[in-house]
Amino acid sequence: MLNHGKSTLADRLLEITGTISLHQSHQQVLDKLNVERERGITIKAQTCSMFYKYKGKEYLLNLIDTPVISRSLAACQGSILLVDASQGIQAQTAANFWLAFNQDLPILPIDLDSANTKSVISQIENSFGLDTTDICLISAKSGINVDKILPKVIEKIPHPSGDINKPLKAFLFDSWYDTYVGVVCLMAIVDGKLQKGDKIVSAYSELKYEVSDIGIMYPEQVPTGYLHAGQVGYVILSMKVAAEAHIGDTFYHYKCPVKPLPGIFPVDANEFNKLDESIKKLTLNDASVSVQKETSMALGQGWRIGFLGTLHMDEYDASVIVTQPTVPYKIIYHDGKSKFVRNPSEFPEPDEMSYNVVELQEPMVMATLILPNEYMGVIMDLCGVNEHRVMMRYTLPLSEIVTDFHDELKSRSSGYASFDYEDMGYKASDVVKMNLLINKKPIDALAAILHRSQVQIVGRDWAKRLSEVIPKQLYEVAIQTAIGGKIIARETIAALRKNVTAKCVST
């Protein structure tokens, strides 16, 4: 759950097991990206092995601190559901619970004096049907009751079911780029054994690699020479190209195949290569990111990128121009064929629409919002868990939530509303392509696909905002928004006046 204290709890567990020293506490050891530590959030999964003695036996526990990525969960036998008692169940809580259904250990932190413990326990029981006796009341910040967690983990979560004597089956669930060794892969060994010098094959790409280094994260890399079924650790395969590491890939020993486990542009065109490298590193370990190179007549070379937020660009310190977010639209033609359009430049012009297109469809989502009931009115203008909170479900166009919906939701609810959504397929919609023209020349990268009802408002807003940021020229600059040949809005930037007397000043 976002901002619920997962990384702080991970630090306390690492302290209890002696994995880190006390002077390293309160440092969010598993948050390694700069932006994660600066903002106190987890963007990508991190892992660490822990050794823990319980009832005379020593256990090896593999901790994965994750922002809840389904492929990271696939490497786990169980999970801890963390709920902030001062906030209660959020929309993300419900969504992530169902991702990890049947393998959850609920934990209820009581970090704040305002924590409404009894109410939130009731929410957990009523919403998820969980046994409240499994709930631990803890405070990761102060360390209260954190020592009760690992015994419950050992008793409630089953050990890995893999067989060390079976052929190797290794699951790649995370990776990152190291300047000296290239791509470092995090793998869970499902079956068999993997050791340094082994030759393994990717089930996805069928490329062959030799293991040059292997070990566990403790919390940094500790070479062990091998990993066996049930262990999680790092594997270095001398991958030099980031695209070779596919999250969710299965690796097996050479000759022993197994069944596999189930628009941005640089501000400075000269920085294209630098930004290209940043994007490659980003896509290496984030399955939520999709990239397609693109060329704009106005802005030059760039990329059309799909991702969950702009924090990725913060990490690699890239200066970019971010254009209007778009979603894929579906075009149904008279001959029964269909086509998906992701770029406004591919959208049919009005004359083609009139004789060749039967219907336009846009992607829809089922949005779940949880908020205090006093904010219900303002949130209903924008688009119950207990007597003080309500759960609202809306069917919304995906295009409405990929821009500033989340920011507006937080603003109107004073930060108390939470939001999650799931895919609902495509639905017919009256959408049109709006062009932006500078001195009657269309700027392809600034075109947008909008619902017809929004064109007037958005068109005027864009023209006005551009007129405020484009500097004056020696000639008049006309900014227009249009649908086909119909002008929606216009703003004019007056030409600079020449000072013809500047050279006539007497001395």
XYZ file of C-alpha atoms in Angstrom:
507
model
C 0.000 0.000 0.000
C 1.337 3.415 -0.933
C 2.792 5.372 2.025
C 1.674 2.737 4.562
C 5.218 2.027 5.807
C 6.244 -1.141 3.932
C 9.900 -0.164 3.625
C 10.058 0.930 7.282
C 8.641 -2.445 8.337
C 11.192 -4.187 6.096
C 13.987 -2.324 7.931
C 12.670 -3.519 11.300
C 12.570 -7.147 10.098
C 16.135 -6.857 8.799
C 17.205 -5.545 12.229
C 15.493 -8.399 14.109
C 17.232 -11.023 11.963
C 20.620 -9.300 12.254
C 20.776 -8.668 8.516
C 21.510 -4.978 9.125
C 22.946 -3.202 12.159
C 20.989 -0.779 14.317
C 22.895 2.245 12.963
C 21.446 1.442 9.521
C 17.887 1.677 10.834
C 15.474 4.348 9.616
C 17.330 4.393 6.273
C 14.851 2.379 4.169
C 17.612 -0.030 3.187
C 15.615 -1.742 0.436
C 14.647 1.526 -1.276
C 17.684 1.932 -3.521
C 16.509 4.437 -6.105
C 17.215 8.048 -5.093
C 13.625 9.058 -5.800
C 12.360 6.280 -3.498
C 14.333 7.579 -0.522
C 13.549 11.225 -1.247
C 9.787 10.640 -1.381
C 9.502 7.753 1.056
C 7.871 5.371 -1.404
C 8.686 2.088 -3.140
C 8.602 2.180 -6.941
C 10.146 -1.182 -7.805
C 10.613 -4.493 -6.032
C 13.667 -5.118 -3.814
C 14.659 -8.379 -2.174
C 16.797 -9.571 0.733
C 17.547 -12.936 2.353
C 17.212 -13.237 6.146
C 18.322 -15.985 8.556
C 16.038 -16.444 11.577
C 16.092 -18.941 14.460
C 12.705 -20.180 15.695
C 12.067 -23.082 18.096
C 15.596 -24.408 17.710
C 15.632 -24.357 13.903
C 17.233 -21.844 11.549
C 15.082 -20.613 8.672
C 16.069 -18.848 5.458
C 13.424 -16.241 4.628
C 13.361 -14.287 1.377
C 11.834 -10.833 1.847
C 10.536 -8.968 -1.210
C 9.548 -5.336 -0.614
C 7.310 -4.634 -3.591
C 4.874 -1.926 -4.759
C 2.704 -4.984 -5.559
C 3.674 -6.160 -9.024
C 1.901 -9.398 -9.919
C 5.080 -10.984 -11.294
C 6.924 -10.288 -8.037
C 4.098 -12.013 -6.161
C 4.560 -15.035 -8.432
C 7.965 -15.558 -6.799
C 6.426 -15.677 -3.295
C 4.698 -18.330 -1.171
C 2.884 -15.751 0.925
C 2.518 -12.049 1.503
C 1.962 -9.529 4.267
C -0.945 -7.135 3.767
C -0.139 -3.842 5.472
C -3.020 -1.529 6.419
C -2.502 1.871 8.048
C -4.885 2.088 10.995
C -5.115 5.871 10.637
C -6.315 5.602 7.018
C -8.157 2.289 6.913
C -8.682 0.209 3.785
C -7.800 2.087 0.605
C -8.744 1.300 -2.993
C -5.235 -0.100 -3.570
C -5.641 -2.301 -0.472
C -8.627 -4.053 -2.026
C -6.989 -4.406 -5.443
C -3.730 -5.799 -4.070
C -5.490 -8.132 -1.638
C -7.208 -9.934 -4.487
C -3.884 -10.199 -6.354
C -2.423 -12.079 -3.397
C -5.641 -13.897 -2.401
C -5.162 -17.147 -0.452
C -1.607 -16.251 0.645
C -1.958 -13.138 2.811
C -0.932 -12.410 6.394
C -2.679 -9.154 7.412
C -0.734 -6.674 9.545
C -2.198 -3.569 11.132
C 0.273 -0.802 12.068
C -0.683 1.646 14.833
C 1.939 4.318 14.192
C -0.387 7.273 14.795
C -2.355 8.366 17.861
C -5.363 8.821 15.592
C -5.380 5.115 14.697
C -8.922 3.728 14.867
C -7.847 0.136 15.486
C -11.210 -1.521 16.202
C -12.880 0.099 13.206
C -10.129 -0.956 10.789
C -10.100 -4.537 12.122
C -13.833 -4.619 11.411
C -13.176 -3.316 7.885
C -10.635 -6.077 7.224
C -12.988 -8.776 8.514
C -16.021 -7.497 6.582
C -14.220 -6.638 3.341
C -11.950 -9.675 2.987
C -13.437 -12.289 5.319
C -10.093 -12.767 7.084
C -9.649 -14.295 10.520
C -8.938 -11.363 12.847
C -6.791 -13.589 15.100
C -4.102 -13.455 12.374
C -3.851 -9.665 12.643
C -0.745 -8.232 14.304
C -1.086 -4.788 15.847
C 2.327 -3.250 15.219
C 4.202 -0.004 14.874
C 7.087 -0.286 12.423
C 8.256 3.210 13.358
C 8.689 2.468 17.068
C 9.192 -1.309 16.741
C 6.163 -2.267 18.887
C 5.154 -5.945 18.327
C 7.280 -6.273 15.162
C 8.960 -9.334 16.741
C 5.617 -11.206 16.505
C 5.577 -11.119 12.704
C 8.248 -13.649 11.704
C 6.904 -16.465 13.939
C 3.502 -15.990 12.273
C 5.153 -15.989 8.840
C 6.844 -19.331 9.594
C 3.663 -20.872 11.012
C 1.177 -19.548 8.426
C 3.077 -19.378 5.121
C 4.087 -22.694 3.485
C 7.682 -23.397 2.515
C 8.566 -23.535 -1.212
C 7.296 -26.682 -2.913
C 10.166 -27.026 -5.414
C 12.349 -30.112 -5.859
C 16.143 -29.750 -5.961
C 16.411 -32.990 -7.975
C 14.186 -31.811 -10.832
C 15.490 -29.981 -13.950
C 16.260 -26.309 -13.386
C 13.354 -23.880 -13.574
C 14.331 -20.306 -12.617
C 11.855 -17.410 -12.587
C 13.122 -13.888 -13.406
C 11.063 -11.340 -11.447
C 13.300 -8.257 -11.304
C 16.548 -6.836 -12.715
C 18.679 -3.723 -12.808
C 21.652 -2.361 -14.711
C 25.145 -2.276 -13.202
C 27.804 -0.145 -14.890
C 30.539 -2.770 -14.422
C 28.826 -6.139 -14.968
C 25.815 -5.201 -17.079
C 22.374 -6.600 -16.274
C 21.863 -8.135 -12.812
C 18.879 -10.508 -12.632
C 16.868 -11.401 -9.535
C 15.620 -14.974 -9.810
C 13.552 -17.376 -7.757
C 14.713 -20.981 -8.201
C 11.480 -22.966 -8.526
C 13.078 -26.368 -9.207
C 16.601 -27.729 -9.502
C 19.926 -26.048 -8.811
C 21.869 -23.249 -10.523
C 25.601 -22.682 -10.030
C 28.411 -20.537 -11.379
C 29.562 -21.686 -14.812
C 26.222 -23.291 -15.765
C 24.874 -22.635 -19.249
C 21.206 -21.648 -19.213
C 18.616 -20.662 -21.827
C 15.826 -18.059 -21.800
C 12.430 -19.616 -22.586
C 11.308 -16.252 -23.983
C 14.158 -15.397 -26.362
C 15.906 -18.811 -26.579
C 19.237 -17.021 -26.067
C 21.975 -18.955 -24.236
C 23.985 -17.511 -21.328
C 26.722 -18.607 -18.939
C 26.373 -17.813 -15.228
C 29.351 -15.600 -14.340
C 28.292 -14.817 -10.754
C 25.508 -15.950 -8.433
C 24.526 -15.377 -4.807
C 22.012 -13.935 -2.355
C 21.067 -10.373 -1.437
C 22.054 -9.825 2.220
C 21.067 -6.993 1.705
C 23.877 -6.324 -0.795
C 25.222 -8.970 -3.192
C 26.944 -11.873 -1.397
C 28.396 -14.520 -3.770
C 27.498 -18.108 -2.801
C 28.428 -19.977 -5.990
C 24.998 -21.580 -6.326
C 21.264 -21.299 -5.604
C 18.858 -24.214 -5.198
C 15.088 -24.755 -5.230
C 13.328 -22.408 -2.813
C 16.047 -19.754 -2.808
C 15.925 -16.242 -4.229
C 19.059 -14.403 -5.300
C 20.955 -12.498 -7.942
C 22.349 -14.023 -11.142
C 24.783 -12.282 -13.512
C 24.671 -13.643 -17.063
C 26.853 -11.090 -18.888
C 23.785 -9.548 -20.515
C 24.895 -6.277 -22.091
C 21.570 -5.275 -23.616
C 18.776 -4.279 -21.222
C 16.072 -5.650 -23.537
C 17.324 -9.221 -23.018
C 16.033 -9.360 -19.423
C 12.285 -9.979 -19.682
C 10.452 -9.798 -16.355
C 8.461 -13.033 -15.963
C 10.879 -15.085 -18.108
C 11.794 -18.687 -17.266
C 15.373 -19.995 -17.524
C 16.436 -23.640 -17.836
C 19.670 -25.601 -18.287
C 20.995 -25.876 -21.831
C 19.490 -28.937 -23.585
C 17.078 -29.490 -20.655
C 14.001 -27.410 -21.624
C 11.082 -27.047 -19.199
C 7.561 -25.608 -19.461
C 7.672 -21.812 -18.916
C 5.948 -20.353 -15.863
C 2.661 -19.099 -16.474
C 4.711 10.588 -26.235
C 7.993 11.952 -24.787
C 10.661 14.055 -26.599
C 14.022 15.433 -25.350
C 14.101 19.211 -24.791
C 17.511 19.294 -26.492
C 17.658 17.093 -29.599
C 21.360 16.535 -28.868
C 20.357 14.647 -25.689
C 18.478 11.960 -27.647
C 21.121 9.289 -26.980
C 21.298 10.129 -23.251
C 17.530 9.904 -22.851
C 17.425 6.744 -24.990
C 19.873 5.089 -22.583
C 17.822 6.236 -19.562
C 14.685 4.720 -21.067
C 16.467 1.424 -21.754
C 17.550 1.216 -18.095
C 14.007 2.076 -17.002
C 12.314 -0.580 -19.148
C 14.810 -3.189 -17.976
C 13.156 -3.710 -14.596
C 9.682 -2.200 -14.882
C 7.085 -4.360 -16.620
C 4.590 -1.475 -16.448
C 6.584 0.505 -19.012
C 6.088 0.158 -22.775
C 8.163 2.096 -25.303
C 7.806 2.843 -28.999
C 10.197 5.150 -30.852
C 8.541 7.975 -32.739
C 9.457 10.892 -34.988
C 7.682 14.252 -34.963
C 8.094 16.820 -37.732
C 7.956 19.537 -35.060
C 9.873 17.987 -32.144
C 12.216 15.525 -33.847
C 12.976 12.031 -32.540
C 11.217 10.881 -29.402
C 9.253 8.045 -27.792
C 5.674 7.139 -27.054
C 5.887 5.736 -23.536
C 3.299 4.026 -21.372
C 3.964 3.966 -17.616
C 2.383 4.548 -14.213
C 3.876 7.915 -13.311
C 6.586 10.498 -13.955
C 8.821 9.370 -11.050
C 10.799 7.249 -13.534
C 12.121 10.387 -15.243
C 13.066 11.865 -11.860
C 15.421 8.958 -11.232
C 17.444 9.407 -14.426
C 17.416 13.224 -14.366
C 16.241 13.666 -17.953
C 14.843 16.949 -19.275
C 11.868 16.164 -21.495
C 8.873 17.637 -23.255
C 5.802 15.608 -22.273
C 2.964 15.708 -24.791
C -0.723 14.887 -24.266
C -1.192 11.312 -22.931
C -3.133 9.055 -25.290
C -4.878 5.688 -25.068
C -5.486 3.147 -27.864
C -8.750 3.725 -29.746
C -10.510 1.072 -31.837
C -11.823 1.935 -35.314
C -14.532 -0.290 -36.853
C -14.734 -0.081 -40.673
C -17.645 -0.823 -43.026
C -15.938 -3.974 -44.346
C -15.930 -5.449 -40.824
C -12.219 -4.912 -40.211
C -10.935 -3.070 -37.155
C -7.774 -1.141 -36.304
C -6.216 0.147 -33.093
C -4.897 3.715 -33.181
C -2.410 4.885 -30.544
C -1.154 8.030 -32.235
C -3.425 10.954 -33.230
C -1.553 11.154 -36.548
C -3.055 7.750 -37.453
C -6.619 8.870 -36.661
C -8.900 9.052 -39.751
C -9.668 12.506 -41.143
C -13.311 13.752 -41.193
C -13.820 12.950 -44.893
C -12.714 9.326 -44.353
C -14.908 9.074 -41.264
C -18.021 9.937 -43.250
C -17.813 7.074 -45.738
C -15.438 4.429 -44.368
C -15.855 4.254 -40.571
C -18.827 2.619 -38.844
C -17.903 3.236 -35.219
C -15.181 4.556 -32.936
C -14.577 2.844 -29.596
C -12.475 3.881 -26.601
C -11.176 1.808 -23.663
C -13.228 1.925 -20.464
C -12.281 1.119 -16.880
C -14.177 0.240 -13.719
C -12.853 2.723 -11.161
C -13.092 2.097 -7.417
C -12.896 5.117 -5.107
C -12.856 5.006 -1.306
C -13.282 8.289 0.567
C -14.793 9.923 3.653
C -18.514 10.459 3.033
C -18.283 14.238 3.528
C -16.358 14.441 0.229
C -18.856 12.395 -1.774
C -20.510 15.455 -3.318
C -17.347 17.015 -4.737
C -16.085 13.647 -6.016
C -19.403 12.973 -7.771
C -18.860 16.277 -9.587
C -15.474 14.940 -10.717
C -16.589 11.879 -12.292
C -19.336 2.013 2.082
C -16.645 0.401 4.022
C -18.055 1.732 7.291
C -20.265 4.588 8.449
C -17.504 7.142 7.904
C -16.230 5.988 4.516
C -17.978 5.154 1.252
C -16.928 3.015 -1.698
C -17.916 4.338 -5.125
C -17.596 2.471 -8.428
C -17.725 4.239 -11.787
C -17.324 3.186 -15.396
C -14.976 5.813 -16.831
C -13.113 6.313 -20.122
C -9.441 5.447 -19.694
C -8.528 8.706 -21.429
C -10.116 10.642 -18.545
C -7.855 9.146 -15.879
C -4.474 9.110 -17.654
C -4.028 12.879 -17.400
C -4.716 14.643 -14.083
C -7.619 12.623 -12.635
C -5.589 11.371 -9.665
C -4.318 14.863 -8.822
C -7.841 16.287 -9.037
C -9.188 13.469 -6.870
C -6.610 14.123 -4.145
C -7.156 17.880 -4.364
C -10.945 17.747 -4.064
C -10.866 15.220 -1.216
C -8.055 16.990 0.690
C -5.908 13.910 0.081
C -8.272 11.425 1.769
C -9.652 9.622 -1.311
C -7.932 6.546 -2.758
C -8.357 5.190 -6.250
C -7.856 1.999 -8.254
C -9.189 0.723 -11.582
C -9.503 -2.392 -13.744
C -9.976 -2.909 -17.483
C -13.572 -3.017 -18.800
C -12.935 -3.412 -22.538
C -14.048 -1.055 -25.322
C -17.251 0.934 -25.775
C -18.569 3.101 -28.643
C -17.745 6.777 -28.160
C -18.079 10.075 -30.054
C -14.379 10.952 -30.245
C -12.685 13.308 -32.699
C -9.152 14.384 -33.547
C -8.205 17.926 -32.551
C -5.226 19.468 -34.349
C -3.099 22.311 -33.043
C -1.816 24.706 -35.714
C 0.937 27.318 -35.537
C 0.557 29.813 -38.412
C -1.776 27.313 -40.119
C 0.767 24.460 -39.939
C -0.311 21.445 -37.831
C 2.021 20.354 -35.010
C 1.659 16.560 -35.132
C 3.043 15.877 -31.636
C 0.428 18.196 -30.064
C -2.627 16.648 -31.743
C -5.119 14.961 -29.412
C -8.076 12.584 -29.563
C -10.943 13.914 -27.429
C -14.611 13.352 -26.783
C -16.584 15.817 -28.904
C -18.103 17.425 -25.790
C -14.621 18.451 -24.570
C -13.286 20.004 -27.761
C -14.439 23.600 -27.141
C -13.102 23.756 -23.569
C -9.819 21.966 -24.266
C -9.240 23.784 -27.561
C -9.570 27.228 -25.982
C -7.444 26.223 -23.000
C -4.609 24.890 -25.159
C -4.549 27.920 -27.436
C -4.481 30.298 -24.452
C -1.758 28.387 -22.595
C 0.477 28.153 -25.649
C 0.099 31.873 -26.297
C 1.522 32.478 -22.817
C 4.654 30.340 -23.286
C 5.628 30.951 -26.925
C 7.970 33.971 -27.072
C 7.205 36.884 -29.386
C 8.728 36.776 -32.868
C 9.470 39.393 -35.519
C 6.238 38.291 -37.152
C 2.701 37.623 -35.915
C 2.113 34.088 -34.602
C -1.369 32.565 -34.928
C -2.217 29.632 -32.628
C -5.326 27.654 -33.602
C -7.074 24.446 -32.587
C -9.249 22.744 -35.174
C -11.289 19.662 -36.090
C -10.666 19.051 -39.759
C -11.198 22.425 -41.424
C -13.282 23.856 -38.572
C -11.400 26.283 -36.299
C -12.306 25.824 -32.629
C -10.187 28.508 -30.974
C -7.539 31.086 -31.884
C -4.976 33.141 -30.017
C -2.617 35.637 -31.665
C 0.842 36.651 -30.475
C 1.627 40.134 -31.773
C 4.898 40.713 -33.611
C 7.819 42.426 -31.922
C 7.984 46.118 -32.808
C 11.272 47.229 -34.287
C 12.889 50.197 -32.557
C 13.825 52.180 -35.697
C 15.250 55.049 -33.616
C 17.684 52.885 -31.632
C 20.646 53.896 -33.823
C 19.691 57.585 -33.867
C 20.655 58.338 -30.278
C 23.032 61.324 -30.126
C 26.169 61.207 -28.025
